[in-house]
Tab-separated table of C-alpha atoms in Angstrom:
chain	number	residue	atom	x	y	z
E	31	MET	CA	130.610	27.469	-31.830
E	32	LEU	CA	134.097	27.631	-33.335
E	33	GLU	CA	136.784	26.227	-31.061
E	34	VAL	CA	140.177	27.898	-31.105
E	35	ARG	CA	142.934	25.312	-30.848
E	36	THR	CA	146.364	25.998	-29.450
E	37	PRO	CA	148.365	22.978	-30.612
E	38	VAL	CA	151.415	23.957	-28.570
E	39	HIS	CA	149.468	23.521	-25.337
E	40	ASP	CA	147.010	20.795	-26.376
E	41	ASP	CA	148.699	18.208	-24.141
E	42	LEU	CA	148.340	20.469	-21.096
E	43	ILE	CA	144.743	21.331	-21.962
E	44	ASP	CA	143.925	17.641	-22.486
E	45	HIS	CA	145.487	16.857	-19.102
E	46	LEU	CA	143.374	19.519	-17.368
E	47	VAL	CA	140.190	18.242	-19.038
E	48	ARG	CA	140.994	14.670	-17.905
E	49	THR	CA	141.933	15.570	-14.339
E	50	THR	CA	139.493	18.370	-13.489
E	51	PRO	CA	135.833	19.144	-14.063
E	52	LEU	CA	136.831	21.851	-16.584
E	53	HIS	CA	135.528	21.843	-20.138
E	54	ARG	CA	138.069	22.231	-22.947
E	55	GLY	CA	137.332	25.935	-23.506
E	56	GLU	CA	137.676	26.696	-19.798
E	57	ALA	CA	140.938	24.776	-19.563
E	58	ALA	CA	142.333	26.596	-22.619
E	59	ARG	CA	141.387	29.979	-21.143
E	60	ILE	CA	143.068	29.132	-17.832
E	61	VAL	CA	146.251	27.979	-19.584
E	62	MET	CA	146.356	31.203	-21.610
E	63	ASP	CA	145.691	33.315	-18.474
E	64	VAL	CA	148.516	31.611	-16.566
E	65	LEU	CA	150.918	32.030	-19.481
E	66	ALA	CA	150.008	35.722	-19.759
E	67	TYR	CA	150.584	36.150	-16.013
E	68	PHE	CA	154.083	34.695	-16.240
E	69	ASP	CA	154.829	36.609	-19.456
E	70	GLU	CA	155.075	39.829	-17.444
E	71	SER	CA	158.527	41.400	-17.504
E	72	THR	CA	160.327	41.915	-14.202
E	73	GLU	CA	159.664	45.646	-14.425
E	74	GLU	CA	155.932	45.125	-15.095
E	75	PHE	CA	155.695	42.676	-12.194
E	76	VAL	CA	157.477	45.041	-9.768
E	77	ARG	CA	155.271	48.002	-10.747
E	78	ARG	CA	152.047	45.962	-10.550
E	79	ARG	CA	152.895	44.421	-7.185
E	80	HIS	CA	153.941	47.822	-5.806
E	81	ARG	CA	150.546	49.290	-6.806
E	82	GLU	CA	148.656	46.309	-5.363
E	83	LEU	CA	150.488	46.303	-2.045
E	84	GLN	CA	150.367	50.091	-1.743
E	85	SER	CA	146.583	49.982	-2.266
E	86	ARG	CA	146.422	47.576	0.708
E	87	GLY	CA	148.063	50.198	2.913
E	88	GLN	CA	151.561	48.757	3.110
E	89	ASN	CA	154.519	51.123	3.303
E	90	ASN	CA	157.470	51.037	0.893
E	91	ALA	CA	159.754	49.170	3.293
E	92	GLN	CA	157.176	46.362	3.573
E	93	ILE	CA	156.391	46.461	-0.134
E	94	PHE	CA	159.964	46.238	-1.387
E	95	ALA	CA	160.825	43.483	1.097
E	96	ARG	CA	157.794	41.485	-0.085
E	97	ILE	CA	158.540	42.020	-3.781
E	98	SER	CA	162.154	41.050	-3.202
E	99	SER	CA	161.020	37.784	-1.601
E	100	GLU	CA	158.523	37.048	-4.416
E	101	LEU	CA	160.848	37.605	-7.390
E	102	PRO	CA	162.864	34.373	-7.041
E	103	HIS	CA	159.616	32.391	-7.332
E	104	ARG	CA	158.642	33.729	-10.744
E	105	ALA	CA	158.589	31.167	-13.576
E	106	VAL	CA	161.846	32.614	-14.889
E	107	ALA	CA	163.477	34.238	-11.921
E	108	PRO	CA	165.264	37.487	-12.681
E	109	PRO	CA	168.687	38.244	-11.260
E	110	ASP	CA	168.756	39.423	-7.656
E	111	LEU	CA	167.729	43.073	-7.498
E	112	SER	CA	168.726	45.389	-4.691
E	113	LEU	CA	166.127	47.527	-2.921
E	114	ARG	CA	167.606	50.509	-4.769
E	115	GLN	CA	167.059	48.780	-8.129
E	116	LEU	CA	163.463	47.956	-7.180
E	117	ARG	CA	162.840	51.595	-6.244
E	118	ARG	CA	164.284	52.741	-9.567
E	119	ILE	CA	161.897	50.424	-11.441
E	120	VAL	CA	158.932	51.961	-9.645
E	121	TYR	CA	159.993	55.594	-9.485
E	122	GLY	CA	162.376	55.893	-12.438
């Protein structure tokens, strides 16, 4: 089986292999999944979270308050967005 190497993240993958029961391929996949998750733009994140929370039966007031509280904890936090700006991202 051919192993795909990602030299940029080899140190992180090596660390995960040493400190967890993960095999190298599993660790590499997890690193790539996490990076893809945090690669989402602010707009993509807001739209995705709105859909997820709406599918759980939450109303817009709850949803936008929750999204507003989650945004500062993103890997690269966007500037503060007002509730109006969040609504515009979702509804245009």
